Short mmCIF file of C-alpha atoms and ligand atoms in Angstrom, two decimals:
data_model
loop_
_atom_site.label_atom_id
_atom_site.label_comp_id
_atom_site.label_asym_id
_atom_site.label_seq_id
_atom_site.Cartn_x
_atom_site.Cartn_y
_atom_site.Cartn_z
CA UNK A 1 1.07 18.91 7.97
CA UNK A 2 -0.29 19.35 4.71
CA UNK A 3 -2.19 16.41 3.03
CA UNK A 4 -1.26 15.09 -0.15
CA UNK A 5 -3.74 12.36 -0.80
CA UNK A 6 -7.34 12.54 0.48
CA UNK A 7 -9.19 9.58 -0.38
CA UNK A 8 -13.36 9.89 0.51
CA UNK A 9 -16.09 7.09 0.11
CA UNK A 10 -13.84 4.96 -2.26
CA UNK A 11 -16.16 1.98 -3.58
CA UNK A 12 -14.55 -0.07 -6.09
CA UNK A 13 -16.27 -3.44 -7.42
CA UNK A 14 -15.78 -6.32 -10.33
CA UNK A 15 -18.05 -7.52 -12.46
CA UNK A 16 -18.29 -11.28 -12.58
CA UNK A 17 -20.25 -14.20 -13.47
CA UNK A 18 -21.49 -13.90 -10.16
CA UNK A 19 -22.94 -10.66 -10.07
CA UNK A 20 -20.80 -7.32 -8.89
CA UNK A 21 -18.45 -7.76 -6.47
CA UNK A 22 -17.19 -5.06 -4.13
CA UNK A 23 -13.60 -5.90 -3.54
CA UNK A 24 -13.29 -1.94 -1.75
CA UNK A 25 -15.96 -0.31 -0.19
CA UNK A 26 -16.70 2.94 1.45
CA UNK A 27 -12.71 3.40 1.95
CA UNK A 28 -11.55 6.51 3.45
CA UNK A 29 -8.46 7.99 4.35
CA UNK A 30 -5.54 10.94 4.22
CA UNK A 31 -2.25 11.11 3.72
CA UNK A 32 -0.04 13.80 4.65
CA UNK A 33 3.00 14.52 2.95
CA UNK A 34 6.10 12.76 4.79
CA UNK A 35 3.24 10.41 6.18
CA UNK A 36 3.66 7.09 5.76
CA UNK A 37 0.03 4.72 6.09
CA UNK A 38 0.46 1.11 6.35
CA UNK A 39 -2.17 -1.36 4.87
CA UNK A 40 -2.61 -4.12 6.59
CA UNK A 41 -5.06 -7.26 5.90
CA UNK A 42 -5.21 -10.76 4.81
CA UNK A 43 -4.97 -11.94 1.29
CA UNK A 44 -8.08 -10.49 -0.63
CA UNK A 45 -9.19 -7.89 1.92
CA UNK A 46 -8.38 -5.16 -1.00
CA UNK A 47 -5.39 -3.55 -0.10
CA UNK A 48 -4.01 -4.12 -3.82
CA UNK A 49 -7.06 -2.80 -5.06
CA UNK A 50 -7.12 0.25 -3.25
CA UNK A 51 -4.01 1.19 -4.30
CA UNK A 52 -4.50 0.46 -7.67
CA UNK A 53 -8.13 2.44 -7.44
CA UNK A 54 -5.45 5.74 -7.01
CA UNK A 55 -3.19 5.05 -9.53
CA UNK A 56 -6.06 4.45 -11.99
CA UNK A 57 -4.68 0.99 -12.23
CA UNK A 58 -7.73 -1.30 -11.90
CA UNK A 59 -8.52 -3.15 -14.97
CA UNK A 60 -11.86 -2.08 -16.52
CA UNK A 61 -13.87 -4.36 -17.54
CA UNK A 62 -14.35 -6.23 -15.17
CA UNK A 63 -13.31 -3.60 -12.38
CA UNK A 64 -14.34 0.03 -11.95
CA UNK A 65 -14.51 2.34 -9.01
CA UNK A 66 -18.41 2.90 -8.40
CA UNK A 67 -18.13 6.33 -5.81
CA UNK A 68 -16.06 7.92 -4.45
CA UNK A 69 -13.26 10.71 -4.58
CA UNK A 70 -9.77 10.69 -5.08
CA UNK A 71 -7.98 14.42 -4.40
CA UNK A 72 -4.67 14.97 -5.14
CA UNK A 73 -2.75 18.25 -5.69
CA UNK A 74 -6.74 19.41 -5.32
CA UNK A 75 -8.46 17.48 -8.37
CA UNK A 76 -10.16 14.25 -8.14
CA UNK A 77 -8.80 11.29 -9.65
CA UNK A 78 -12.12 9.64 -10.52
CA UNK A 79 -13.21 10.29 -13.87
CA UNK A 80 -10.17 11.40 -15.22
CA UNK A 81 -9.48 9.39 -18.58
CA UNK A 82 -6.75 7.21 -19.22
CA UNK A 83 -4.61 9.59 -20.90
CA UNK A 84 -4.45 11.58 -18.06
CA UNK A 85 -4.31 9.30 -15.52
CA UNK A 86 -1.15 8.27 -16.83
CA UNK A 87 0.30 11.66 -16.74
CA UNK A 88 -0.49 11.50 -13.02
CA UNK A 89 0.95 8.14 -12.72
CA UNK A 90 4.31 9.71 -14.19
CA UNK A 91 4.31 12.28 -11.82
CA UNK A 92 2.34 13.17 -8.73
CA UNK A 93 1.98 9.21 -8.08
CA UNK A 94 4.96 6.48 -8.46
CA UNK A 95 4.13 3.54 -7.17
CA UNK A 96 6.59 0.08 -6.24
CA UNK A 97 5.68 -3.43 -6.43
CA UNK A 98 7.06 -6.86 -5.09
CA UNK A 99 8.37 -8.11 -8.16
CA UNK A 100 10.48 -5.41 -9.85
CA UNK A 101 11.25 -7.79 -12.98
CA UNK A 102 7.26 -7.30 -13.64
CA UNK A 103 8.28 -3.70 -14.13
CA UNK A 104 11.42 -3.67 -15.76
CA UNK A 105 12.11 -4.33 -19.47
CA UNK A 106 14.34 -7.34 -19.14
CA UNK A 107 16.19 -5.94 -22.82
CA UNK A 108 17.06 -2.62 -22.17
CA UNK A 109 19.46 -0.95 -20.27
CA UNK A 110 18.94 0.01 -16.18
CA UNK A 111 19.82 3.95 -17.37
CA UNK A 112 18.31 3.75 -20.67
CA UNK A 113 15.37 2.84 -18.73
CA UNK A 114 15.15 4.85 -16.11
CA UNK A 115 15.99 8.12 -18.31
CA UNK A 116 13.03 6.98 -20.30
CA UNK A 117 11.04 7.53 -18.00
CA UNK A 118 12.22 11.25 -16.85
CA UNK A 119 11.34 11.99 -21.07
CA UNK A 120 8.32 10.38 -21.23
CA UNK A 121 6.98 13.50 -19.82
CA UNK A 122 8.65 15.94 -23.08
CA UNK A 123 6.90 15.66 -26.17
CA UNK A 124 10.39 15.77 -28.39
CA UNK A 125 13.30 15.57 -26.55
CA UNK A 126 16.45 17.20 -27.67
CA UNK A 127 19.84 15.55 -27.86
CA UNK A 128 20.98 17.92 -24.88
CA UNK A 129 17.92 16.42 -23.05
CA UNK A 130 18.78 13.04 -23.57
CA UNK A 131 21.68 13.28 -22.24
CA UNK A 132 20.45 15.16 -19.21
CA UNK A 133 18.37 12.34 -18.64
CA UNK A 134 21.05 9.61 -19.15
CA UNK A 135 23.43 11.85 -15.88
CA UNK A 136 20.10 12.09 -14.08
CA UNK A 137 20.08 8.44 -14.02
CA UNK A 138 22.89 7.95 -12.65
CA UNK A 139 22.51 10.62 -9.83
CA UNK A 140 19.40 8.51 -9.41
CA UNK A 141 20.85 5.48 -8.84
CA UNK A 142 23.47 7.09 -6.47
CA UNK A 143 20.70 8.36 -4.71
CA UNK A 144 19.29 5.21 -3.89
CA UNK A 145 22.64 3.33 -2.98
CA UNK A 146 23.18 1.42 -6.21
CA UNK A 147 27.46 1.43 -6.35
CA UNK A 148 29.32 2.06 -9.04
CA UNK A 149 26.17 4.06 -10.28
CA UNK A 150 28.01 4.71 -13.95
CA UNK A 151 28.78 0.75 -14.10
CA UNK A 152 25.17 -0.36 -13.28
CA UNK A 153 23.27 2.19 -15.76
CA UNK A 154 24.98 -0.05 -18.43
CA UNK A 155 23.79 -3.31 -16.98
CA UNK A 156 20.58 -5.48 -17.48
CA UNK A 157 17.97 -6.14 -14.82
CA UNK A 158 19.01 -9.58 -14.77
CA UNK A 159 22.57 -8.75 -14.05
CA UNK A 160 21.36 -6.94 -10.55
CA UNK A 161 20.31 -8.88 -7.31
CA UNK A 162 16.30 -8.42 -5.91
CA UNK A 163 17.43 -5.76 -3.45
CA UNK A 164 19.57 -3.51 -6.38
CA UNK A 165 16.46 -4.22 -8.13
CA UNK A 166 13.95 -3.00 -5.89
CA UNK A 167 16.54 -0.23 -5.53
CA UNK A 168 16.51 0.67 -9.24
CA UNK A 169 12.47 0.43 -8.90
CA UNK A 170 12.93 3.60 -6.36
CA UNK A 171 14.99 5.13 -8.52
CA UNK A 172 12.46 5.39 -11.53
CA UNK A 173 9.46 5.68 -8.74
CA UNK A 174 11.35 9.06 -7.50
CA UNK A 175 12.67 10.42 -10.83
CA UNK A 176 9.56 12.77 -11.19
CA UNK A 177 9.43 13.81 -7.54
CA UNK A 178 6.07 12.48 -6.68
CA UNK A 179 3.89 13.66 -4.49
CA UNK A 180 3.09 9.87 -3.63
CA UNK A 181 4.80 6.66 -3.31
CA UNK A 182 2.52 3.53 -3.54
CA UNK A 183 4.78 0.61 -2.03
CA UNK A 184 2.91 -3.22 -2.40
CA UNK A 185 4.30 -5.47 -0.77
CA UNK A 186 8.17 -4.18 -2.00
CA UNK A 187 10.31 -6.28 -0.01
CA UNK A 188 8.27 -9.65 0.05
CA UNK A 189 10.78 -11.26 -1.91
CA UNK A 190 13.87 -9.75 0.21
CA UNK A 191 15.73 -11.60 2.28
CA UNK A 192 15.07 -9.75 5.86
CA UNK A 193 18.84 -8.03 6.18
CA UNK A 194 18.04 -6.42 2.65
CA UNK A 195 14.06 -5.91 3.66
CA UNK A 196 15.55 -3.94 6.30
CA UNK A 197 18.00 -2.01 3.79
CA UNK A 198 14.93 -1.50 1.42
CA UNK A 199 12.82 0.11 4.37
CA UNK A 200 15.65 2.14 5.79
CA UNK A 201 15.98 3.78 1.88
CA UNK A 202 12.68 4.44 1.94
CA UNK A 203 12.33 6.39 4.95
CA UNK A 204 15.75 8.14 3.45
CA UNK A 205 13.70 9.44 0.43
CA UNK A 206 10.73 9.96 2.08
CA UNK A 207 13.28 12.41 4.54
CA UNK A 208 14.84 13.89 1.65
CA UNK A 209 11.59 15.07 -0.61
CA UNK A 210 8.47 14.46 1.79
CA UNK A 211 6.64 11.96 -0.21
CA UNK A 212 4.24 10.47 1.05
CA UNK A 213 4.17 6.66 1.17
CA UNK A 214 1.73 4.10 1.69
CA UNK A 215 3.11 0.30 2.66
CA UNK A 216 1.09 -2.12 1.59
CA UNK A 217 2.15 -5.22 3.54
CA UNK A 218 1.09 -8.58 5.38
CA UNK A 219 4.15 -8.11 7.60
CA UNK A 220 3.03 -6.48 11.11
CA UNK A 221 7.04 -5.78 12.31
CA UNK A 222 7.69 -4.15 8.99
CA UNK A 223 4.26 -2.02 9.80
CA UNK A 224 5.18 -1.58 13.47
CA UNK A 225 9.11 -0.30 12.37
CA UNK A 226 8.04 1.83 9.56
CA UNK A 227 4.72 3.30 9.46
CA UNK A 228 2.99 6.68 11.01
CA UNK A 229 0.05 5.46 10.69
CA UNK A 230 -2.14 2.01 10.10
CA UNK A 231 -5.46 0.97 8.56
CA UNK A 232 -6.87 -2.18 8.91
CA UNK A 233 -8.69 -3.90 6.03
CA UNK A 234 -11.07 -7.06 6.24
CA UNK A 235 -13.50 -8.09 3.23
CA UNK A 236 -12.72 -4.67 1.54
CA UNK A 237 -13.34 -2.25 4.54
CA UNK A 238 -11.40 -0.44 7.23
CA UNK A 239 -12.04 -2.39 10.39
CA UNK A 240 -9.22 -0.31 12.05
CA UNK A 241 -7.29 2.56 11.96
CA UNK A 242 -4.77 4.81 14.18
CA UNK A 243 -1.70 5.98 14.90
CA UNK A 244 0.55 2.56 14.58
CA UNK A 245 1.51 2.12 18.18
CA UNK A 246 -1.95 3.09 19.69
CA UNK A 247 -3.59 0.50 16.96
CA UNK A 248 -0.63 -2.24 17.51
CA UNK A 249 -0.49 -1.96 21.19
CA UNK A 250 -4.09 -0.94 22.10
CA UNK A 251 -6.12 -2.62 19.36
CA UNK A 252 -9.58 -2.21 19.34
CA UNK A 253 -11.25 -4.43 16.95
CA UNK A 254 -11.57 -8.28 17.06
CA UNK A 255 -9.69 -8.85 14.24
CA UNK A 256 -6.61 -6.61 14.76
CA UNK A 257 -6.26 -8.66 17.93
CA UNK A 258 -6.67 -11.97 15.96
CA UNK A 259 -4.14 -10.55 13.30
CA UNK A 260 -1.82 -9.69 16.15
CA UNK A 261 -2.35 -13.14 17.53
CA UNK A 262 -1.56 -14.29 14.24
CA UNK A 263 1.50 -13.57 13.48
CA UNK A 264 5.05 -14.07 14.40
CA UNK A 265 5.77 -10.72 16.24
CA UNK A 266 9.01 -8.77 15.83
CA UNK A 267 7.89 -6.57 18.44
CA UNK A 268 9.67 -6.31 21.82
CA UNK A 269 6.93 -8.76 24.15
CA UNK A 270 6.82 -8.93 27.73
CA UNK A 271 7.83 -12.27 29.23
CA UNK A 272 9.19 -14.02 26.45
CA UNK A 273 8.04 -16.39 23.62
CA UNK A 274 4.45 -15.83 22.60
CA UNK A 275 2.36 -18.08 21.70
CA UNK A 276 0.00 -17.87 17.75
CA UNK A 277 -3.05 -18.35 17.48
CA UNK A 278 -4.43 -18.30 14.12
CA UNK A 279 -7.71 -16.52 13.07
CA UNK A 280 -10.51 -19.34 13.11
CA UNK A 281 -12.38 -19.67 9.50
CA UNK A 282 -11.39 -18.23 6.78
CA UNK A 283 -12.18 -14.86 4.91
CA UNK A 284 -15.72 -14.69 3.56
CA UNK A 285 -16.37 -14.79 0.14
CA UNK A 286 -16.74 -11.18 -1.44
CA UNK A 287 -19.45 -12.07 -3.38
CA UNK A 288 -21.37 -13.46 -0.82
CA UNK A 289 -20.90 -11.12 2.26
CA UNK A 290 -22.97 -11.67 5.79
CA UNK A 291 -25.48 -9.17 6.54
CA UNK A 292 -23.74 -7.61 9.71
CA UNK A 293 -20.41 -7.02 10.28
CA UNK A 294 -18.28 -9.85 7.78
CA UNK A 295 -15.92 -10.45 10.33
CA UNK A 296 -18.65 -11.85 13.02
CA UNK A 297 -18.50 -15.18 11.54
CA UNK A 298 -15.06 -15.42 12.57
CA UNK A 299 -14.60 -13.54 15.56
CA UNK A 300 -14.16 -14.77 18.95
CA UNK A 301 -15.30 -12.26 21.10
CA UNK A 302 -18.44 -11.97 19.46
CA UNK A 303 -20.50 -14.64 22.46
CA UNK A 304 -24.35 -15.52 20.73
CA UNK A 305 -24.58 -11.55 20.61
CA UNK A 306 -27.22 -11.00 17.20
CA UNK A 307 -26.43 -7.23 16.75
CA UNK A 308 -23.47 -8.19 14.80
CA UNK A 309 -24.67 -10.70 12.73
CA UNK A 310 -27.75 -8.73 11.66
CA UNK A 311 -26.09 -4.65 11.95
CA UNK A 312 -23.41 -3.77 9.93
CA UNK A 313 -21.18 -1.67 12.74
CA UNK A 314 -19.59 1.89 11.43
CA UNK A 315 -16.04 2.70 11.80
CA UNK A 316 -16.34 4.89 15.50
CA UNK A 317 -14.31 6.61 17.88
CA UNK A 318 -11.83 4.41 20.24
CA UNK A 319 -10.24 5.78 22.93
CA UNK A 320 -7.99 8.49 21.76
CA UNK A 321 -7.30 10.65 18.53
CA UNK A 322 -7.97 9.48 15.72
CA UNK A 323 -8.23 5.86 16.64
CA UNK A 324 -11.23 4.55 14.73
CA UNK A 325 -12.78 0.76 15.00
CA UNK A 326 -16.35 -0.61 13.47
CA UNK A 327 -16.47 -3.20 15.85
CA UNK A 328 -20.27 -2.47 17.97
CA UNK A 329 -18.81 -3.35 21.05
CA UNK A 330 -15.53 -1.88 21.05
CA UNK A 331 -16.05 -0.60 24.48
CA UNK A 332 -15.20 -3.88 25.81
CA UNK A 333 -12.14 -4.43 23.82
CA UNK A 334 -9.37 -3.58 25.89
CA UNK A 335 -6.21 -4.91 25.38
N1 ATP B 1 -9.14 -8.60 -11.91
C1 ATP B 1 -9.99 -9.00 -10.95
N2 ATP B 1 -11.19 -9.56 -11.26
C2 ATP B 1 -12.06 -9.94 -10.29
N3 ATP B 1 -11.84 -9.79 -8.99
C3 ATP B 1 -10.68 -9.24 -8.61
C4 ATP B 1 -9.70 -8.82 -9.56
N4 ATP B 1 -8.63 -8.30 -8.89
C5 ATP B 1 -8.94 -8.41 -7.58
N5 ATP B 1 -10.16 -8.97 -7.42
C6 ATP B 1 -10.82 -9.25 -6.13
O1 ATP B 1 -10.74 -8.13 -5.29
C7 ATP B 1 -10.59 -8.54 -3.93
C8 ATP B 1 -9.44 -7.81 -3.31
O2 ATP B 1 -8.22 -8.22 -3.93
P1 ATP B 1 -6.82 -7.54 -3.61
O3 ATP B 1 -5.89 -7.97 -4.67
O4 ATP B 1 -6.98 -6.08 -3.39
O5 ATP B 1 -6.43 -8.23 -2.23
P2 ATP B 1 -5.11 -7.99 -1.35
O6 ATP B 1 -5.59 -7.53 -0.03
O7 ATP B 1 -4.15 -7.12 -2.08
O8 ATP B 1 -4.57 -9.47 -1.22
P3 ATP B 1 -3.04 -10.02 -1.22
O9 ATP B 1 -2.59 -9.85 0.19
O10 ATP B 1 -3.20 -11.45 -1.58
O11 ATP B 1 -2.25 -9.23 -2.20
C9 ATP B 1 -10.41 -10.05 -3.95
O12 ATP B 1 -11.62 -10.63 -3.58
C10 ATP B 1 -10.08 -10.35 -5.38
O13 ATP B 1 -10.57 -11.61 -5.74
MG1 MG B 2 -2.25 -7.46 -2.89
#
């Protein structure tokens, strides 16, 4: 498989009144096209920030990515100025978010609007490619299962439902053929029938032109159903990663397990009802991480050993391919 997005050593802080705060550090990962890598983590672990470290996205001042590479197509996103990071954002990466009125321009047109977007990329566009544009919309929308495709090019975003909205959102992400689809958290505010809908689409596309897609999500069934491949953030760093069912069924660091403990599992479980527990604590504050590994404080496996409150522990080989954990004792993590 070739890889379309090859992300090395990715440290990305804010500056605050406090000091510099790493909300991303020493992220690494690749993405193959057709892939899709889920992002999993709770709130603040710096899965938005990642993604919006790619897509050149992170507000500066107060954020800015410190080291780091960022290949795509074979050139490194970091350093490139804004100019032409929006050319990439046009084109090699689209990205989708959970709101799609945040995206869309409540006053104009669904077509107008998406065929905007397929000329930002001309310089002066000719009547003949307007119009081009304006049938490429609707073949667009088609694509993504909007019906009566003509009828809702003419509409309003306000005149659609979430999931025609997050469909329209596709639409636009896919009108340049990216190489890479950025999804955060895109069907959040979907009902789960039309969650479902959203996700099945996606994997359509993805079949269709071999993007590459990472999920950004909190939801573990939507990871488990729909993702290649999973990484596992906690106070900005990859505490996990694998292939999903090796990481979701074999997991091999402390807080995977608690996450999986966590939360309300749509995953087939043997002998019925399970019960959740939640994670004790709460995430530590990025500005003031502990010395060794920041989820020790937490973690329940962790007995009065002092290696991991004074050792930060590097991500390591698990059992099997490509199965990764920084946990210092994930030996005796078997699950
Ligand atoms: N504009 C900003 N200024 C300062 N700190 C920020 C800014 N944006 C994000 N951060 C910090 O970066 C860290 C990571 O945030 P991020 O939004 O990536 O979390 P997340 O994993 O996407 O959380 P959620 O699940 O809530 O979306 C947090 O500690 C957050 O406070
Ligand atoms: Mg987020």
């Amino acid at each position: 498989m070739t890889t379309c997005l090859s992300v090395r050593n990715l440290t990305t802080v804010f500056d605050t009144k406090r000091g510099e705060v790493a909300a991303v550090t020493d992220l690494s990962y690749e993405l193959s096209a057709g892939e899709t890598l889920g992002i999993v983590g709770e709130s603040g672990s710096g899965k938005s920030v990642s993604a919006m470290s790619i897509l050149g996205l992170v507000p500066r001042p107060p954020g800015r990515i410190v080291s780091g590479e960022i290949m795509l197509n074979g050139r490194d996103l970091v350093g490139l100025d804004r100019g032409e990071l929006r050319a990439v954002r046009g084109s090699e990466v689209a990205m989708i978010f959970q709101d799609p009125m945040s995206s869309l321009n409540p006053v104009h047109r669904i077509g107008a609007q998406i065929a905007e977007g397929i000329l930002s990329h001309r310089r002066r566009p000719s009547r003949a490619d307007k119009a081009a544009a304006n049938r490429r919309a609707v073949e667009l929308l088609e694509s993504v299962g909007v019906p009566a495709p003509e009828k809702r090019a003419r509409q309003y975003p306000h005149q659609l439902s979430g999931g025609m909205r997050q469909r329209v959102m596709i639409a636009m992400a896919m009108s340049c053929d990216p190489k890479v689809l950025v999804a955060d958290e895109p069907t959040t505010a979907l009902d789960a029938t039309i969650q479902a809908q959203i996700m099945r689409l996606l994997r359509e596309v993805q079949g269709r032109t071999q993007v590459g897609i990472i999920l950004i999500t909190h939801d573990i069934g939507l990871v488990a159903q729909n993702v290649d491949r999973v990484l596992v953030m906690y106070a900005g760093r990859v505490v996990e990663t694998g292939p999903v069912e090796e990481v979701l069924e074999h997991p091999r660091h402390p807080y995977t397990v608690g996450l999986l403990r966590s939360t309300p599992s749509k995953l087939p479980v043997n002998g019925g009802r399970r019960r959740l527990t939640p994670i004790p604590g709460l995430p530590p504050n990025p500005a003031a991480l502990p010395p060794g590994c920041s989820f020790a404080p937490r973690c329940t496996l962790r007995g009065d050993r002092e290696l991991c409150l004074t050792e930060r522990p590097l991500p390591r080989a698990a059992v099997s391919d490509g199965h990764l954990s920084a946990c210092h004792f994930v030996d005796e993590i078997v699950q």
